Structure formats: structure tokens, C-alpha cells
Amino acid sequence: MNSVHLIGRLATDVEVKEVNGGSKVSSFILAVDRNAEEADFFRIKAWNSQAEAAGDHLGKGRRIAVEGSLRQDVYEKDGEERKAVSVVARRLEYL
């Protein structure tokens, strides 16, 4: 099972891009409080209609709940293969 549930605040504004022949993807960083002094930061991605809605309704500081799954992305930077884990949202709830 690959399931993630997070509640936090957007640490960045939402960036929406068009990829692969018209699909839309949004990306932002979610800050989730670990305790009163520390937080963990997660890259969240949403696709198509959720991507558009996130771009229209979310901004830095907004509190949301995210339900999704973990995905490992592999990409190349400066000639080296890199890996990064992100959360692919199945559901975004505006709190």
C-alpha cells in the first residue's frame, strides 16, 4: 500500500505547467509541523483539473489537507542522475 495523508500550509505559491501534449501539473511545497519549532517540507504534485484548481485557489500560507501517494522521480541535472520523492495528490481539501 502506498498512501499518504498530510495537513499543512503551503510554503510556496503553486506553479502550474503544461506537459506531455496538454496535461497540466501543479507543484508546490507543503510545510507540515513536526512540533512547535520544526516542520517537514514535502513537494506536492497534482494533475489536470486538480492542478488547475490548485493554481486558481491556493497560495503561500494556505492550510490544506492532502491525500495521495509517494512517487520517486528520476531526472538528470549537471550530467548526473538524481532522484527525488514527491507526493502525487489524489485529493486536495482546502481548510
The first five atom37 places (N, CA, C, CB, O) and aatype in JSON, in Angstrom:
{
  "aatype": [12, 2, 15, 19, 8, 10, 9, 7, 1, 10, 0, 16, 3, 19, 6, 19, 11, 6, 19, 2, 7, 7, 15, 11, 19, 15, 15, 13, 9, 10, 0, 19, 3, 1, 2, 0, 6, 6, 0, 3, 13, 13, 1, 9, 11, 0, 17, 2, 15, 5, 0, 6, 0, 0, 7, 3, 8, 10, 7, 11, 7, 1, 1, 9, 0, 19, 6, 7, 15, 10, 1, 5, 3, 19, 18, 6, 11, 3, 7, 6, 6, 1, 11, 0, 19, 15, 19, 19, 0, 1, 1, 10, 6, 18, 10],
  "atom_mask": [
    [1, 1, 1, 1, 1],
    [1, 1, 1, 1, 1],
    [1, 1, 1, 1, 1],
    [1, 1, 1, 1, 1],
    [1, 1, 1, 1, 1],
    [1, 1, 1, 1, 1],
    [1, 1, 1, 1, 1],
    [1, 1, 1, 0, 1],
    [1, 1, 1, 1, 1],
    [1, 1, 1, 1, 1],
    [1, 1, 1, 1, 1],
    [1, 1, 1, 1, 1],
    [1, 1, 1, 1, 1],
    [1, 1, 1, 1, 1],
    [1, 1, 1, 1, 1],
    [1, 1, 1, 1, 1],
    [1, 1, 1, 1, 1],
    [1, 1, 1, 1, 1],
    [1, 1, 1, 1, 1],
    [1, 1, 1, 1, 1],
    [1, 1, 1, 0, 1],
    [1, 1, 1, 0, 1],
    [1, 1, 1, 1, 1],
    [1, 1, 1, 1, 1],
    [1, 1, 1, 1, 1],
    [1, 1, 1, 1, 1],
    [1, 1, 1, 1, 1],
    [1, 1, 1, 1, 1],
    [1, 1, 1, 1, 1],
    [1, 1, 1, 1, 1],
    [1, 1, 1, 1, 1],
    [1, 1, 1, 1, 1],
    [1, 1, 1, 1, 1],
    [1, 1, 1, 1, 1],
    [1, 1, 1, 1, 1],
    [1, 1, 1, 1, 1],
    [1, 1, 1, 1, 1],
    [1, 1, 1, 1, 1],
    [1, 1, 1, 1, 1],
    [1, 1, 1, 1, 1],
    [1, 1, 1, 1, 1],
    [1, 1, 1, 1, 1],
    [1, 1, 1, 1, 1],
    [1, 1, 1, 1, 1],
    [1, 1, 1, 1, 1],
    [1, 1, 1, 1, 1],
    [1, 1, 1, 1, 1],
    [1, 1, 1, 1, 1],
    [1, 1, 1, 1, 1],
    [1, 1, 1, 1, 1],
    [1, 1, 1, 1, 1],
    [1, 1, 1, 1, 1],
    [1, 1, 1, 1, 1],
    [1, 1, 1, 1, 1],
    [1, 1, 1, 0, 1],
    [1, 1, 1, 1, 1],
    [1, 1, 1, 1, 1],
    [1, 1, 1, 1, 1],
    [1, 1, 1, 0, 1],
    [1, 1, 1, 1, 1],
    [1, 1, 1, 0, 1],
    [1, 1, 1, 1, 1],
    [1, 1, 1, 1, 1],
    [1, 1, 1, 1, 1],
    [1, 1, 1, 1, 1],
    [1, 1, 1, 1, 1],
    [1, 1, 1, 1, 1],
    [1, 1, 1, 0, 1],
    [1, 1, 1, 1, 1],
    [1, 1, 1, 1, 1],
    [1, 1, 1, 1, 1],
    [1, 1, 1, 1, 1],
    [1, 1, 1, 1, 1],
    [1, 1, 1, 1, 1],
    [1, 1, 1, 1, 1],
    [1, 1, 1, 1, 1],
    [1, 1, 1, 1, 1],
    [1, 1, 1, 1, 1],
    [1, 1, 1, 0, 1],
    [1, 1, 1, 1, 1],
    [1, 1, 1, 1, 1],
    [1, 1, 1, 1, 1],
    [1, 1, 1, 1, 1],
    [1, 1, 1, 1, 1],
    [1, 1, 1, 1, 1],
    [1, 1, 1, 1, 1],
    [1, 1, 1, 1, 1],
    [1, 1, 1, 1, 1],
    [1, 1, 1, 1, 1],
    [1, 1, 1, 1, 1],
    [1, 1, 1, 1, 1],
    [1, 1, 1, 1, 1],
    [1, 1, 1, 1, 1],
    [1, 1, 1, 1, 1],
    [1, 1, 1, 1, 1]
  ],
  "atom_positions": [
    [[0.85, -1.18, 0.0], [0.0, 0.0, 0.0], [0.89, 1.24, 0.0], [-0.96, 0.0, 1.22], [1.9, 1.28, 0.7]],
    [[0.52, 2.22, -0.78], [1.27, 3.47, -0.88], [0.26, 4.6, -0.69], [2.02, 3.6, -2.27], [-0.37, 5.04, -1.65]],
    [[0.12, 5.06, 0.55], [-0.88, 6.08, 0.86], [-0.3, 7.09, 1.84], [-2.16, 5.44, 1.44], [0.33, 6.73, 2.84]],
    [[-0.53, 8.37, 1.55], [-0.01, 9.46, 2.38], [-1.14, 10.43, 2.69], [1.17, 10.2, 1.67], [-1.93, 10.77, 1.81]],
    [[-1.22, 10.87, 3.95], [-2.2, 11.88, 4.37], [-1.44, 12.96, 5.13], [-3.35, 11.26, 5.26], [-0.78, 12.66, 6.12]],
    [[-1.52, 14.19, 4.67], [-0.79, 15.3, 5.28], [-1.71, 16.5, 5.47], [0.42, 15.69, 4.42], [-2.61, 16.74, 4.66]],
    [[-1.48, 17.25, 6.54], [-2.14, 18.54, 6.75], [-1.04, 19.55, 7.03], [-3.2, 18.48, 7.93], [-0.19, 19.33, 7.89]],
    [[-1.08, 20.65, 6.3], [-0.06, 21.67, 6.49], [-0.39, 22.95, 5.76], [0.0, 0.0, 0.0], [-1.52, 23.15, 5.31]],
    [[0.61, 23.82, 5.65], [0.45, 25.1, 4.96], [1.4, 25.17, 3.78], [0.72, 26.29, 5.93], [2.52, 24.65, 3.83]],
    [[0.94, 25.8, 2.71], [1.8, 25.96, 1.54], [2.98, 26.86, 1.89], [1.0, 26.54, 0.34], [2.8, 27.97, 2.39]],
    [[4.18, 26.36, 1.63], [5.4, 27.14, 1.87], [5.8, 27.92, 0.63], [6.54, 26.22, 2.31], [6.67, 28.79, 0.69]],
    [[5.16, 27.61, -0.5], [5.42, 28.31, -1.76], [4.09, 28.56, -2.47], [6.39, 27.49, -2.68], [3.07, 27.98, -2.11]],
    [[4.12, 29.43, -3.45], [2.96, 29.56, -4.32], [2.9, 28.34, -5.24], [3.02, 30.88, -5.15], [3.89, 27.62, -5.39]],
    [[1.75, 28.13, -5.84], [1.54, 27.0, -6.75], [2.07, 27.36, -8.14], [0.03, 26.62, -6.82], [1.8, 28.44, -8.66]],
    [[2.82, 26.44, -8.73], [3.31, 26.6, -10.09], [2.57, 25.58, -10.96], [4.87, 26.4, -10.18], [2.59, 24.39, -10.68]],
    [[1.92, 26.05, -12.03], [1.19, 25.17, -12.94], [1.9, 25.17, -14.29], [-0.3, 25.62, -13.1], [2.22, 26.22, -14.84]],
    [[2.14, 23.96, -14.82], [2.81, 23.81, -16.12], [1.98, 22.9, -17.01], [4.25, 23.23, -15.95], [1.22, 22.05, -16.53]],
    [[2.13, 23.1, -18.31], [1.53, 22.19, -19.29], [2.62, 21.24, -19.77], [0.88, 22.97, -20.49], [3.7, 21.67, -20.17]],
    [[2.33, 19.94, -19.73], [3.3, 18.92, -20.12], [2.65, 17.87, -21.01], [3.92, 18.25, -18.87], [1.42, 17.76, -21.07]],
    [[3.47, 17.11, -21.69], [3.01, 15.94, -22.46], [1.74, 16.16, -23.26], [2.8, 14.79, -21.54], [0.73, 15.49, -23.02]],
    [[1.77, 17.1, -24.18], [0.64, 17.27, -25.09], [-0.62, 17.83, -24.47], [0.0, 0.0, 0.0], [-1.72, 17.49, -24.92]],
    [[-0.5, 18.66, -23.45], [-1.68, 19.34, -22.93], [-2.06, 19.0, -21.5], [0.0, 0.0, 0.0], [-2.89, 19.71, -20.92]],
    [[-1.5, 17.95, -20.91], [-1.78, 17.66, -19.5], [-1.22, 18.78, -18.64], [-1.19, 16.28, -19.07], [-0.2, 19.38, -18.99]],
    [[-1.88, 19.07, -17.54], [-1.39, 20.1, -16.63], [-0.96, 19.47, -15.31], [-2.48, 21.18, -16.38], [-1.59, 18.54, -14.81]],
    [[0.12, 20.01, -14.77], [0.61, 19.56, -13.47], [0.93, 20.79, -12.63], [1.87, 18.65, -13.62], [1.54, 21.75, -13.11]],
    [[0.49, 20.75, -11.37], [0.84, 21.82, -10.44], [1.82, 21.26, -9.43], [-0.43, 22.41, -9.73], [1.84, 20.06, -9.15]],
    [[2.64, 22.14, -8.88], [3.65, 21.74, -7.92], [3.79, 22.83, -6.87], [5.0, 21.48, -8.63], [3.78, 24.02, -7.17]],
    [[3.92, 22.4, -5.62], [4.16, 23.33, -4.52], [4.77, 22.57, -3.35], [2.84, 24.04, -4.09], [4.75, 21.34, -3.32]],
    [[5.3, 23.32, -2.4], [5.89, 22.74, -1.19], [4.91, 22.92, -0.04], [7.28, 23.39, -0.86], [4.41, 24.02, 0.2]],
    [[4.65, 21.82, 0.67], [3.76, 21.83, 1.83], [4.6, 21.7, 3.1], [2.7, 20.7, 1.75], [5.38, 20.76, 3.23]],
    [[4.43, 22.63, 4.03], [5.11, 22.57, 5.33], [4.17, 21.92, 6.33], [5.55, 24.0, 5.81], [3.06, 22.39, 6.56]],
    [[4.64, 20.83, 6.94], [3.86, 20.09, 7.92], [4.57, 20.19, 9.26], [3.65, 18.59, 7.5], [5.72, 19.76, 9.39]],
    [[3.89, 20.77, 10.26], [4.51, 20.95, 11.57], [4.86, 19.61, 12.2], [3.58, 21.74, 12.5], [4.03, 18.7, 12.26]],
    [[6.1, 19.5, 12.65], [6.55, 18.33, 13.4], [6.29, 18.57, 14.88], [8.06, 18.02, 13.12], [5.86, 17.68, 15.61]],
    [[6.57, 19.79, 15.31], [6.28, 20.27, 16.66], [6.24, 21.79, 16.58], [7.36, 19.77, 17.72], [6.17, 22.34, 15.48]],
    [[6.27, 22.48, 17.71], [6.12, 23.94, 17.69], [7.29, 24.65, 17.01], [5.99, 24.44, 19.11], [7.14, 25.79, 16.57]],
    [[8.44, 23.99, 16.91], [9.63, 24.65, 16.38], [10.14, 24.09, 15.06], [10.72, 24.58, 17.38], [10.98, 24.71, 14.4]],
    [[9.66, 22.92, 14.65], [10.19, 22.26, 13.45], [9.07, 21.86, 12.51], [11.02, 21.04, 13.84], [7.94, 21.61, 12.93]],
    [[9.41, 21.8, 11.23], [8.45, 21.36, 10.22], [9.18, 20.49, 9.2], [7.76, 22.57, 9.51], [10.39, 20.6, 9.01]],
    [[8.42, 19.63, 8.55], [8.92, 18.86, 7.41], [8.32, 19.47, 6.15], [8.55, 17.33, 7.54], [7.2, 19.98, 6.18]],
    [[9.06, 19.42, 5.06], [8.63, 20.04, 3.8], [8.52, 18.97, 2.72], [9.61, 21.16, 3.37], [9.46, 18.21, 2.49]],
    [[7.36, 18.93, 2.05], [7.07, 17.92, 1.04], [6.68, 18.59, -0.27], [5.96, 16.97, 1.52], [5.89, 19.53, -0.28]],
    [[7.23, 18.08, -1.39], [6.79, 18.55, -2.72], [5.52, 17.81, -3.06], [7.9, 18.32, -3.82], [5.47, 16.58, -3.03]],
    [[4.47, 18.57, -3.38], [3.17, 18.03, -3.76], [2.95, 18.3, -5.24], [2.02, 18.65, -2.89], [3.22, 19.4, -5.72]],
    [[2.45, 17.29, -5.97], [2.09, 17.46, -7.37], [0.63, 17.05, -7.55], [3.02, 16.63, -8.3], [0.19, 16.05, -6.99]],
    [[-0.09, 17.82, -8.34], [-1.47, 17.48, -8.69], [-1.6, 17.6, -10.21], [-2.5, 18.43, -7.96], [-0.9, 18.39, -10.84]],
    [[-2.5, 16.8, -10.78], [-2.61, 16.73, -12.24], [-3.97, 17.2, -12.73], [-2.37, 15.32, -12.71], [-4.98, 17.1, -12.03]],
    [[-3.97, 17.72, -13.95], [-5.15, 18.09, -14.74], [-6.12, 19.0, -13.99], [-5.88, 16.85, -15.17], [-5.73, 20.11, -13.63]],
    [[-7.38, 18.59, -13.75], [-8.35, 19.51, -13.15], [-7.93, 19.92, -11.74], [-9.74, 18.87, -13.11], [-8.17, 21.06, -11.33]],
    [[-7.31, 19.01, -10.98], [-6.82, 19.38, -9.64], [-5.68, 20.38, -9.74], [-6.36, 18.13, -8.86], [-5.55, 21.26, -8.9]],
    [[-4.85, 20.24, -10.77], [-3.75, 21.18, -10.98], [-4.29, 22.58, -11.24], [-2.86, 20.72, -12.15], [-3.8, 23.56, -10.68]],
    [[-5.3, 22.66, -12.09], [-5.9, 23.96, -12.41], [-6.56, 24.57, -11.18], [-6.93, 23.82, -13.53], [-6.4, 25.77, -10.92]],
    [[-7.31, 23.76, -10.41], [-7.98, 24.26, -9.21], [-6.96, 24.75, -8.18], [-8.87, 23.17, -8.6], [-7.16, 25.78, -7.55]],
    [[-5.88, 24.0, -8.02], [-4.83, 24.42, -7.08], [-4.23, 25.75, -7.5], [-3.72, 23.34, -6.98], [-4.01, 26.63, -6.67]],
    [[-3.97, 25.91, -8.79], [-3.43, 27.16, -9.3], [-4.37, 28.33, -9.1], [0.0, 0.0, 0.0], [-3.93, 29.46, -8.86]],
    [[-5.67, 28.08, -9.19], [-6.67, 29.14, -9.05], [-6.97, 29.5, -7.6], [-7.95, 28.72, -9.72], [-7.26, 30.66, -7.31]],
    [[-6.9, 28.53, -6.68], [-7.42, 28.74, -5.32], [-6.39, 28.68, -4.2], [-8.46, 27.74, -5.06], [-6.7, 29.05, -3.06]],
    [[-5.18, 28.23, -4.49], [-4.19, 28.09, -3.42], [-3.06, 29.09, -3.57], [-3.63, 26.67, -3.41], [-2.71, 29.5, -4.68]],
    [[-2.51, 29.47, -2.44], [-1.35, 30.36, -2.42], [-0.55, 30.12, -1.16], [0.0, 0.0, 0.0], [-0.99, 29.43, -0.25]],
    [[0.62, 30.69, -1.12], [1.52, 30.55, 0.02], [0.78, 30.9, 1.31], [2.76, 31.45, -0.15], [0.1, 31.92, 1.4]],
    [[0.92, 30.02, 2.32], [0.29, 30.23, 3.62], [-1.05, 29.54, 3.79], [0.0, 0.0, 0.0], [-1.53, 29.41, 4.91]],
    [[-1.67, 29.09, 2.7], [-2.99, 28.46, 2.76], [-2.87, 27.08, 3.41], [-3.61, 28.33, 1.34], [-1.96, 26.31, 3.1]],
    [[-3.8, 26.77, 4.31], [-3.82, 25.48, 5.01], [-4.65, 24.49, 4.22], [-4.37, 25.63, 6.45], [-5.78, 24.79, 3.83]],
    [[-4.09, 23.3, 3.97], [-4.8, 22.27, 3.21], [-4.51, 20.88, 3.77], [-4.42, 22.34, 1.72], [-3.55, 20.68, 4.52]],
    [[-5.35, 19.93, 3.38], [-5.11, 18.51, 3.61], [-4.85, 17.86, 2.26], [-6.33, 17.82, 4.36], [-5.5, 18.2, 1.26]],
    [[-3.91, 16.95, 2.23], [-3.54, 16.25, 1.0], [-3.65, 14.75, 1.25], [-2.1, 16.63, 0.53], [-3.15, 14.23, 2.24]],
    [[-4.31, 14.07, 0.33], [-4.33, 12.61, 0.31], [-3.7, 12.19, -1.0], [-5.79, 12.03, 0.48], [-4.1, 12.66, -2.07]],
    [[-2.72, 11.29, -0.94], [-2.06, 10.9, -2.18], [-1.13, 9.72, -1.99], [0.0, 0.0, 0.0], [-1.29, 8.94, -1.05]],
    [[-0.16, 9.61, -2.88], [0.81, 8.52, -2.82], [2.21, 9.07, -3.09], [0.45, 7.41, -3.85], [2.38, 10.12, -3.71]],
    [[3.21, 8.33, -2.61], [4.6, 8.72, -2.83], [5.05, 8.27, -4.21], [5.51, 8.13, -1.74], [4.67, 7.19, -4.68]],
    [[5.86, 9.09, -4.85], [6.43, 8.74, -6.16], [7.88, 9.19, -6.18], [5.61, 9.39, -7.34], [8.21, 10.3, -5.75]],
    [[8.74, 8.32, -6.69], [10.14, 8.68, -6.85], [10.36, 9.12, -8.29], [11.08, 7.5, -6.47], [10.13, 8.35, -9.23]],
    [[10.82, 10.34, -8.46], [11.13, 10.89, -9.78], [12.63, 10.77, -10.01], [10.65, 12.37, -9.91], [13.43, 11.03, -9.11]],
    [[13.0, 10.39, -11.22], [14.41, 10.31, -11.62], [14.61, 11.34, -12.73], [14.8, 8.85, -12.09], [13.87, 11.37, -13.71]],
    [[15.64, 12.18, -12.57], [15.92, 13.21, -13.56], [17.43, 13.43, -13.64], [15.18, 14.53, -13.22], [18.18, 12.94, -12.8]],
    [[17.85, 14.18, -14.64], [19.27, 14.47, -14.8], [19.53, 15.95, -14.56], [19.75, 14.06, -16.21], [18.8, 16.81, -15.05]],
    [[20.58, 16.24, -13.78], [20.99, 17.62, -13.53], [22.5, 17.66, -13.52], [20.4, 18.15, -12.17], [23.16, 16.87, -12.84]],
    [[23.05, 18.59, -14.29], [24.51, 18.74, -14.41], [25.18, 17.42, -14.8], [25.09, 19.25, -13.08], [26.28, 17.11, -14.33]],
    [[24.52, 16.65, -15.67], [25.08, 15.4, -16.15], [25.0, 14.23, -15.19], [0.0, 0.0, 0.0], [25.51, 13.15, -15.48]],
    [[24.35, 14.43, -14.06], [24.23, 13.36, -13.07], [22.77, 12.97, -12.87], [24.85, 13.79, -11.73], [21.88, 13.82, -12.89]],
    [[22.54, 11.67, -12.68], [21.19, 11.2, -12.38], [20.85, 11.55, -10.94], [21.06, 9.67, -12.63], [21.63, 11.3, -10.02]],
    [[19.68, 12.11, -10.76], [19.2, 12.49, -9.42], [17.85, 11.84, -9.17], [19.1, 14.04, -9.28], [17.14, 11.48, -10.1]],
    [[17.51, 11.69, -7.89], [16.22, 11.14, -7.51], [15.6, 12.06, -6.46], [16.37, 9.7, -6.96], [16.29, 12.64, -5.63]],
    [[14.28, 12.17, -6.53], [13.55, 12.98, -5.56], [12.2, 12.33, -5.31], [13.39, 14.46, -6.05], [11.59, 11.78, -6.23]],
    [[11.74, 12.39, -4.09], [10.43, 11.83, -3.74], [9.43, 12.97, -3.64], [10.49, 11.03, -2.4], [9.72, 14.01, -3.04]],
    [[8.26, 12.77, -4.23], [7.18, 13.76, -4.12], [5.89, 13.03, -3.78], [7.02, 14.57, -5.44], [5.81, 11.81, -3.86]],
    [[4.89, 13.8, -3.39], [3.55, 13.26, -3.12], [2.67, 13.63, -4.3], [2.96, 13.81, -1.77], [2.52, 14.81, -4.63]],
    [[2.08, 12.62, -4.94], [1.13, 12.85, -6.02], [-0.26, 12.85, -5.4], [1.26, 11.76, -7.16], [-0.72, 11.83, -4.88]],
    [[-0.92, 14.0, -5.46], [-2.21, 14.17, -4.78], [-3.33, 13.46, -5.52], [-2.54, 15.66, -4.65], [-3.48, 13.58, -6.73]],
    [[-4.12, 12.71, -4.76], [-5.39, 12.18, -5.27], [-6.53, 13.12, -4.88], [-5.65, 10.75, -4.71], [-7.53, 13.24, -5.58]],
    [[-6.32, 13.78, -3.73], [-7.36, 14.68, -3.23], [-6.71, 15.83, -2.47], [-8.37, 13.92, -2.31], [-5.8, 15.63, -1.67]],
    [[-7.19, 17.04, -2.73], [-6.78, 18.24, -2.0], [-8.01, 18.81, -1.32], [-6.1, 19.3, -2.95], [-9.05, 19.0, -1.96]],
    [[-7.9, 19.07, -0.03], [-9.02, 19.66, 0.71], [-8.56, 21.0, 1.28], [-9.52, 18.71, 1.85], [-7.58, 21.06, 2.02]],
    [[-9.28, 22.05, 0.93], [-8.93, 23.39, 1.39], [-9.52, 23.6, 2.78], [-9.44, 24.48, 0.4], [-10.73, 23.5, 2.96]],
    [[-8.66, 23.9, 3.76], [-9.11, 24.04, 5.16], [-9.22, 25.49, 5.57], [-8.16, 23.32, 6.1], [-9.59, 25.78, 6.71]]
  ]
}
